[in-house]
Short mmCIF file of C-alpha atoms in Angstrom, two decimals:
data_model
loop_
_atom_site.label_atom_id
_atom_site.label_comp_id
_atom_site.label_asym_id
_atom_site.label_seq_id
_atom_site.Cartn_x
_atom_site.Cartn_y
_atom_site.Cartn_z
CA UNK D 8 15.17 3.58 6.98
CA UNK D 9 12.63 2.63 4.31
CA UNK D 10 12.75 0.00 1.58
CA UNK D 11 12.38 1.87 -1.71
CA UNK D 12 12.00 0.34 -5.18
CA UNK D 13 13.28 2.44 -8.07
CA UNK D 14 11.96 1.56 -11.53
CA UNK D 15 14.20 3.46 -13.96
CA UNK D 16 15.82 2.23 -17.19
CA UNK D 17 18.38 5.06 -17.39
CA UNK D 18 21.44 3.69 -15.53
CA UNK D 19 22.92 7.13 -14.86
CA UNK D 20 19.69 8.42 -13.35
CA UNK D 21 19.08 5.29 -11.28
CA UNK D 22 22.67 5.33 -9.96
CA UNK D 23 22.31 8.96 -8.85
CA UNK D 24 18.93 8.49 -7.16
CA UNK D 25 20.12 5.31 -5.44
CA UNK D 26 23.14 7.15 -4.07
CA UNK D 27 21.02 10.07 -2.85
CA UNK D 28 18.51 7.84 -1.06
CA UNK D 29 21.21 5.59 0.39
CA UNK D 30 22.93 8.64 1.87
CA UNK D 31 19.59 9.53 3.48
CA UNK D 32 19.57 6.10 5.15
CA UNK D 33 17.17 4.23 2.88
CA UNK D 34 17.55 0.79 1.31
CA UNK D 35 17.10 0.97 -2.46
CA UNK D 36 16.49 -1.75 -5.04
CA UNK D 37 16.79 -0.80 -8.71
CA UNK D 38 14.78 -2.28 -11.58
CA UNK D 39 15.11 -1.47 -15.27
CA UNK D 40 12.04 -3.37 -16.49
CA UNK D 41 8.49 -3.52 -15.13
CA UNK D 42 8.29 -7.33 -15.09
CA UNK D 43 11.34 -7.48 -12.78
CA UNK D 44 9.79 -4.81 -10.58
CA UNK D 45 6.45 -6.61 -10.22
CA UNK D 46 8.15 -9.95 -9.56
CA UNK D 47 9.93 -8.40 -6.56
CA UNK D 48 6.75 -6.64 -5.42
CA UNK D 49 5.01 -10.03 -5.36
CA UNK D 50 7.66 -11.28 -2.92
CA UNK D 51 8.08 -8.21 -0.73
CA UNK D 52 6.25 -4.90 -0.70
CA UNK D 53 8.33 -1.70 -0.51
CA UNK D 54 7.49 1.29 1.63
CA UNK D 55 7.83 3.52 -1.42
CA UNK D 56 8.11 3.05 -5.18
CA UNK D 57 9.75 5.62 -7.46
CA UNK D 58 8.68 5.11 -11.07
CA UNK D 59 9.87 6.67 -14.33
CA UNK D 60 7.24 7.41 -16.99
CA UNK D 61 8.99 6.20 -20.13
CA UNK D 62 9.91 2.55 -19.67
CA UNK D 63 10.34 -0.57 -21.79
CA UNK D 64 7.36 -2.97 -21.86
CA UNK D 65 4.81 -0.48 -20.46
CA UNK D 66 4.49 3.17 -19.48
CA UNK D 67 5.20 4.21 -15.94
CA UNK D 68 1.66 5.50 -15.49
CA UNK D 69 0.36 2.00 -16.24
CA UNK D 70 2.87 0.60 -13.74
CA UNK D 71 1.45 2.95 -11.11
CA UNK D 72 -2.14 1.94 -11.85
CA UNK D 73 -1.29 -1.77 -11.70
CA UNK D 74 0.71 -1.29 -8.49
CA UNK D 75 -2.28 0.40 -6.88
CA UNK D 76 -4.42 -2.59 -7.82
CA UNK D 77 -1.96 -4.90 -6.08
CA UNK D 78 -1.03 -2.68 -3.12
CA UNK D 79 -3.63 -0.03 -2.54
CA UNK D 80 -2.43 1.02 0.90
CA UNK D 81 0.79 1.29 2.86
CA UNK D 82 2.99 2.02 -0.16
CA UNK D 83 3.93 5.51 -1.31
CA UNK D 84 4.30 6.06 -5.07
CA UNK D 85 6.34 8.82 -6.69
CA UNK D 86 6.59 9.55 -10.41
CA UNK D 87 10.08 10.74 -11.39
CA UNK D 88 9.98 11.86 -15.00
CA UNK D 89 11.10 14.40 -17.56
CA UNK D 90 7.49 15.14 -18.53
CA UNK D 91 6.62 18.56 -17.17
CA UNK D 92 3.05 19.38 -18.16
CA UNK D 93 -0.08 19.92 -16.13
CA UNK D 94 -1.79 17.09 -18.02
CA UNK D 95 0.94 14.57 -17.17
CA UNK D 96 0.87 15.52 -13.48
CA UNK D 97 -2.92 15.14 -13.33
CA UNK D 98 -2.81 11.77 -15.12
CA UNK D 99 -0.16 10.44 -12.75
CA UNK D 100 -2.03 11.53 -9.63
CA UNK D 101 -5.30 10.06 -10.91
CA UNK D 102 -3.52 6.78 -11.68
CA UNK D 103 -2.48 6.54 -8.04
CA UNK D 104 0.78 8.46 -7.63
CA UNK D 105 1.21 10.37 -4.37
CA UNK D 106 3.78 12.84 -5.69
CA UNK D 107 5.42 13.93 -8.93
CA UNK D 108 9.06 15.00 -9.35
CA UNK D 109 10.38 16.41 -12.60
CA UNK D 110 13.83 15.25 -13.75
CA UNK D 111 16.63 15.84 -13.36
CA UNK D 112 15.82 17.06 -9.87
CA UNK D 113 18.40 17.64 -7.18
CA UNK D 114 19.48 15.44 -4.31
CA UNK D 115 17.96 17.74 -1.70
CA UNK D 116 14.60 17.99 -3.49
CA UNK D 117 14.25 14.28 -4.30
CA UNK D 118 15.18 13.16 -0.79
CA UNK D 119 13.04 15.82 0.90
CA UNK D 120 9.95 14.98 -1.18
CA UNK D 121 10.27 11.23 -0.59
CA UNK D 122 10.91 11.67 3.14
CA UNK D 123 7.90 13.99 3.35
CA UNK D 124 5.74 11.36 1.64
CA UNK D 125 6.90 8.69 4.07
CA UNK D 126 6.00 10.95 7.00
CA UNK D 127 2.54 11.61 5.59
CA UNK D 128 1.69 7.96 5.38
CA UNK D 129 -0.42 6.54 8.18
CA UNK D 130 1.52 5.82 11.39
CA UNK D 131 0.38 2.21 11.54
CA UNK D 132 1.43 1.46 8.00
CA UNK D 133 4.72 3.37 8.27
CA UNK D 134 5.98 1.78 11.49
CA UNK D 135 4.67 -1.77 11.37
CA UNK D 136 5.92 -4.61 9.22
CA UNK D 137 4.04 -7.29 11.16
CA UNK D 138 0.92 -7.36 13.29
CA UNK D 139 0.81 -10.17 15.85
CA UNK D 140 -2.55 -10.63 17.49
CA UNK D 141 -2.65 -14.34 18.38
CA UNK D 142 -3.62 -16.53 16.71
CA UNK D 143 -3.34 -14.05 13.80
CA UNK D 144 -0.04 -12.91 12.30
CA UNK D 145 -0.10 -10.42 9.41
CA UNK D 146 3.11 -9.83 7.47
CA UNK D 147 2.95 -6.69 5.34
CA UNK D 148 6.11 -7.32 3.33
CA UNK D 149 5.05 -10.81 2.31
CA UNK D 150 1.37 -9.91 2.13
CA UNK D 151 0.59 -13.02 4.14
CA UNK D 152 -1.79 -13.90 6.96
CA UNK D 153 -1.39 -16.95 9.17
CA UNK D 154 -3.86 -18.24 11.73
CA UNK D 155 -2.17 -20.39 14.38
CA UNK D 156 0.66 -20.96 11.92
CA UNK D 157 -1.61 -21.91 9.02
CA UNK D 158 -1.57 -19.69 5.94
CA UNK D 159 -4.84 -18.12 4.81
CA UNK D 160 -5.08 -16.70 1.30
CA UNK D 161 -6.57 -13.23 1.03
CA UNK D 162 -7.07 -11.19 -2.13
CA UNK D 163 -4.96 -7.99 -2.25
CA UNK D 164 -7.71 -5.65 -1.11
CA UNK D 165 -8.92 -8.12 1.52
CA UNK D 166 -5.41 -8.08 2.96
CA UNK D 167 -5.27 -4.27 2.87
CA UNK D 168 -8.58 -4.01 4.69
CA UNK D 169 -7.57 -6.62 7.28
CA UNK D 170 -4.24 -4.84 7.82
CA UNK D 171 -5.97 -1.54 8.57
CA UNK D 172 -8.51 -3.08 10.94
CA UNK D 173 -5.95 -5.21 12.81
CA UNK D 174 -3.52 -2.28 13.09
CA UNK D 175 -5.91 -0.32 15.33
CA UNK D 176 -8.39 -2.64 17.06
CA UNK D 177 -11.30 -0.98 18.86
CA UNK D 178 -11.03 2.06 16.55
CA UNK D 179 -14.13 2.84 14.56
CA UNK D 180 -13.23 3.28 10.89
CA UNK D 181 -15.84 4.99 8.76
CA UNK D 182 -16.79 3.40 5.46
CA UNK D 183 -15.43 6.44 3.63
CA UNK D 184 -12.09 6.12 5.41
CA UNK D 185 -11.82 2.50 4.38
CA UNK D 186 -12.87 3.22 0.81
CA UNK D 187 -10.24 5.96 0.46
CA UNK D 188 -7.47 3.89 2.08
CA UNK D 189 -8.08 0.61 0.25
CA UNK D 190 -9.70 1.58 -3.06
CA UNK D 191 -8.50 5.16 -3.49
CA UNK D 192 -10.46 8.39 -3.43
CA UNK D 193 -11.17 8.32 -7.16
CA UNK D 194 -12.29 4.70 -7.28
CA UNK D 195 -15.89 3.88 -8.18
CA UNK D 196 -16.28 1.30 -5.40
CA UNK D 197 -19.07 1.98 -2.92
CA UNK D 198 -20.00 1.08 0.63
CA UNK D 199 -21.44 -2.25 -0.51
CA UNK D 200 -17.95 -3.20 -1.71
CA UNK D 201 -16.59 -2.59 1.79
CA UNK D 202 -19.38 -4.71 3.27
CA UNK D 203 -18.61 -7.58 0.88
CA UNK D 204 -14.92 -7.51 1.78
CA UNK D 205 -15.70 -7.38 5.51
CA UNK D 206 -17.88 -10.47 5.09
CA UNK D 207 -15.06 -12.29 3.28
CA UNK D 208 -12.52 -11.36 5.95
CA UNK D 209 -14.82 -12.59 8.72
CA UNK D 210 -15.34 -15.89 6.92
CA UNK D 211 -11.81 -16.57 5.66
CA UNK D 212 -10.14 -15.67 8.96
CA UNK D 213 -12.82 -17.36 11.09
CA UNK D 214 -12.79 -14.36 13.41
CA UNK D 215 -15.74 -15.40 15.56
CA UNK D 216 -14.27 -18.83 16.18
CA UNK D 217 -11.23 -17.21 17.76
CA UNK D 218 -13.14 -14.67 19.84
CA UNK D 219 -12.64 -11.70 17.53
CA UNK D 220 -15.58 -9.61 16.37
CA UNK D 221 -15.63 -7.37 13.30
CA UNK D 222 -18.65 -5.25 14.14
CA UNK D 223 -20.64 -3.03 11.84
CA UNK D 224 -21.67 0.24 13.49
CA UNK D 225 -24.95 1.26 11.91
CA UNK D 226 -24.62 4.18 9.52
CA UNK D 227 -20.92 4.68 10.27
CA UNK D 228 -18.41 1.90 9.63
CA UNK D 229 -16.56 -1.03 11.18
CA UNK D 230 -14.56 -1.83 14.29
CA UNK D 231 -12.47 -4.90 15.14
CA UNK D 232 -12.95 -6.07 18.73
CA UNK D 233 -10.28 -8.26 20.33
CA UNK D 234 -11.30 -11.21 22.52
CA UNK D 235 -10.50 -9.30 25.72
CA UNK D 236 -12.35 -6.16 24.61
CA UNK D 237 -15.81 -5.72 26.08
CA UNK D 238 -18.65 -3.78 24.55
CA UNK D 239 -19.02 -0.35 26.11
CA UNK D 240 -22.02 0.00 28.40
#
């Protein structure tokens, strides 16, 4: 079961999609206006967001771009729209959408495409809601990090980067992997941006003080070492 947010101002369409996804075992929350959607996102991140293009207040493509700024990893994004042109598909994907479904769609197609997207997402992000590596506790839904019970404020992309590194300690992540996962493949950020965020994570979370090491591997990337992990000979 996945938590899915549906941003759709057509009540008939939203009722149908909610019913389809609920029958597939997912939990669905419906929003008619972007400001309601983003308010809920700020409290709890979904596993997937399904967004219409034509909305009150702002276009769906702008919703997708803003959502990617807030949650650049761990959340699948699907555009569900009546626009059926090559240009609209390309714009949506460049804005950060993972898939594009043309209305009205059928139950089998909509459910199959969303389930396929959820399967494609990284195993760590798709199965974990919390990472507990004492004294650190990362809560993906709340986008919160606590150190020995004390909250530490991280910027959105700092949290995304910390989540990836803490999800698979001892794994060497290349800089390009981290750039693609946190900033997106089409983003203009470079390796120096990753280095800056690594520095901030080290400092804000006081990793060294608690026996953790976030090591830079020359010319490659970064690896988080747990206190009990020894350097290979």
